Amino acid sequence: MRKFLLLFILIYNFCLSQQRDQPLEIKSNADFIHKTGVIFPKEWNGLKRDRLVSYDKNNDNVGATYYFKANKKVTNISIYIYPAEVSNENLRDQFLSFKTVVNRNATNQPDISPEFVKLKSEKVVINGLKSYFDYNIIVPDFMKGQKEQKNKSFFSVYDCGKWNVKFRISVEDGDFDRVKQLEKALIAYFEPVKIAEKYQIESGKNAEILISKTAQRDSLMLKSTIEESEAKKEWLNTNKSAAELSAGFSDFEIESHVSAIQHKLKFYNEKKDKIAGSEETKKYFENLQKIYDNGYLKDFIYSQTFGVVIYPDGENRKNLYSDFVKQNNIPQDIIELMYRIYY
């Protein structure tokens, strides 16, 4: 275990060392060819490229912004291509981080709910997350000093094998029909599926497990968490096609979480009298078992993933689950993630 954790730290530190201290604007009036072969044109779909930025020393992590202004109304489009952290939490982490930033900057309260997307070809199936939302922000104004700009906005991110592709669209005083037209055009031109076809990853059976510090507090918690993570790997490898696993390792299917936790509880109940465990661990499992026995396991998973999991009833049952948790004095930190599956 220590050897594995040390390897992960070394890999992380190497990747971090490749990042620039500050993003570097690439000064170019020509088309820019990314390492994937994708071309960031100097003009796209009637929009001029406003900025081209590199975020690492090898120009692997690159973003471009396209800008159009008509009748004093602005359309902004951003495209990012960058190396993927291939893990079951990758897209979820990025979606939630984006949501946090938008909510911090917006003057309204954007409803950023995930839509789960699959793009397919004969060779690969890629998973993605997207959301359409109203996004109002304060911007500079020549006459007034500043003004509130009301936008129809869009965000999406895709697992494309060894790369991620991210799109952002913002149309001032526009409508979602226009946003969706631009989204369709982006996918047609930048072709996330083609990137995934060229940069496929290995079989999901070769994925590794990173265990959290909390899960290592005693042998019972550690071994139960390993059982859970291996069950998740098994479910994903059994229920996803090779074409899908070659592009990423997302776990948006709530059944994968249910199966993993069921294995975790089964292991705990069979081994709790044979493997050393702290009182804290025993209390954790008592609460988790209570959630399971009362039919709230999917609601627990919805809470643990902050809603980024396929569970149509999740939002409507949030208050019901919250009341159950309060009535049973179940601590909020029970939703802490104990592991990550990654390459």
mmCIF file of N, CA and C in Angstrom, residues 41-51 65-68:
data_model
loop_
_atom_site.group_PDB
_atom_site.id
_atom_site.type_symbol
_atom_site.label_atom_id
_atom_site.label_comp_id
_atom_site.label_asym_id
_atom_site.label_seq_id
_atom_site.Cartn_x
_atom_site.Cartn_y
_atom_site.Cartn_z
ATOM 1 N N PRO A 41 -8.761 26.989 -35.121
ATOM 2 C CA PRO A 41 -8.632 27.926 -36.243
ATOM 3 C C PRO A 41 -8.624 29.378 -35.777
ATOM 4 N N LYS A 42 -8.067 30.240 -36.605
ATOM 5 C CA LYS A 42 -8.050 31.662 -36.234
ATOM 6 C C LYS A 42 -9.453 32.258 -36.299
ATOM 7 N N GLU A 43 -10.337 31.587 -37.055
ATOM 8 C CA GLU A 43 -11.742 31.983 -37.096
ATOM 9 C C GLU A 43 -12.588 30.724 -37.169
ATOM 10 N N TRP A 44 -13.655 30.696 -36.380
ATOM 11 C CA TRP A 44 -14.517 29.508 -36.356
ATOM 12 C C TRP A 44 -15.984 29.923 -36.392
ATOM 13 N N ASN A 45 -16.714 29.421 -37.364
ATOM 14 C CA ASN A 45 -18.169 29.600 -37.428
ATOM 15 C C ASN A 45 -18.583 31.075 -37.359
ATOM 16 N N GLY A 46 -17.769 31.936 -37.954
ATOM 17 C CA GLY A 46 -18.064 33.366 -37.936
ATOM 18 C C GLY A 46 -17.553 34.098 -36.714
ATOM 19 N N LEU A 47 -16.911 33.381 -35.786
ATOM 20 C CA LEU A 47 -16.353 33.996 -34.577
ATOM 21 C C LEU A 47 -14.832 34.044 -34.691
ATOM 22 N N LYS A 48 -14.250 35.162 -34.308
ATOM 23 C CA LYS A 48 -12.799 35.298 -34.344
ATOM 24 C C LYS A 48 -12.178 34.778 -33.048
ATOM 25 N N ARG A 49 -11.009 34.166 -33.207
ATOM 26 C CA ARG A 49 -10.294 33.700 -32.015
ATOM 27 C C ARG A 49 -9.743 34.903 -31.266
ATOM 28 N N ASP A 50 -10.185 35.056 -30.037
ATOM 29 C CA ASP A 50 -9.811 36.205 -29.217
ATOM 30 C C ASP A 50 -8.541 35.931 -28.425
ATOM 31 N N ARG A 51 -8.443 34.711 -27.873
ATOM 32 C CA ARG A 51 -7.261 34.341 -27.076
ATOM 33 C C ARG A 51 -6.929 32.873 -27.310
ATOM 34 N N THR A 65 -10.470 30.969 -26.894
ATOM 35 C CA THR A 65 -11.729 31.698 -26.744
ATOM 36 C C THR A 65 -12.075 32.380 -28.063
ATOM 37 N N TYR A 66 -13.317 32.223 -28.471
ATOM 38 C CA TYR A 66 -13.821 32.850 -29.692
ATOM 39 C C TYR A 66 -14.901 33.861 -29.321
ATOM 40 N N TYR A 67 -14.904 34.966 -30.059
ATOM 41 C CA TYR A 67 -15.684 36.139 -29.640
ATOM 42 C C TYR A 67 -16.428 36.725 -30.835
ATOM 43 N N PHE A 68 -17.675 37.116 -30.586
ATOM 44 C CA PHE A 68 -18.464 37.779 -31.630
ATOM 45 C C PHE A 68 -19.356 38.814 -30.956
#
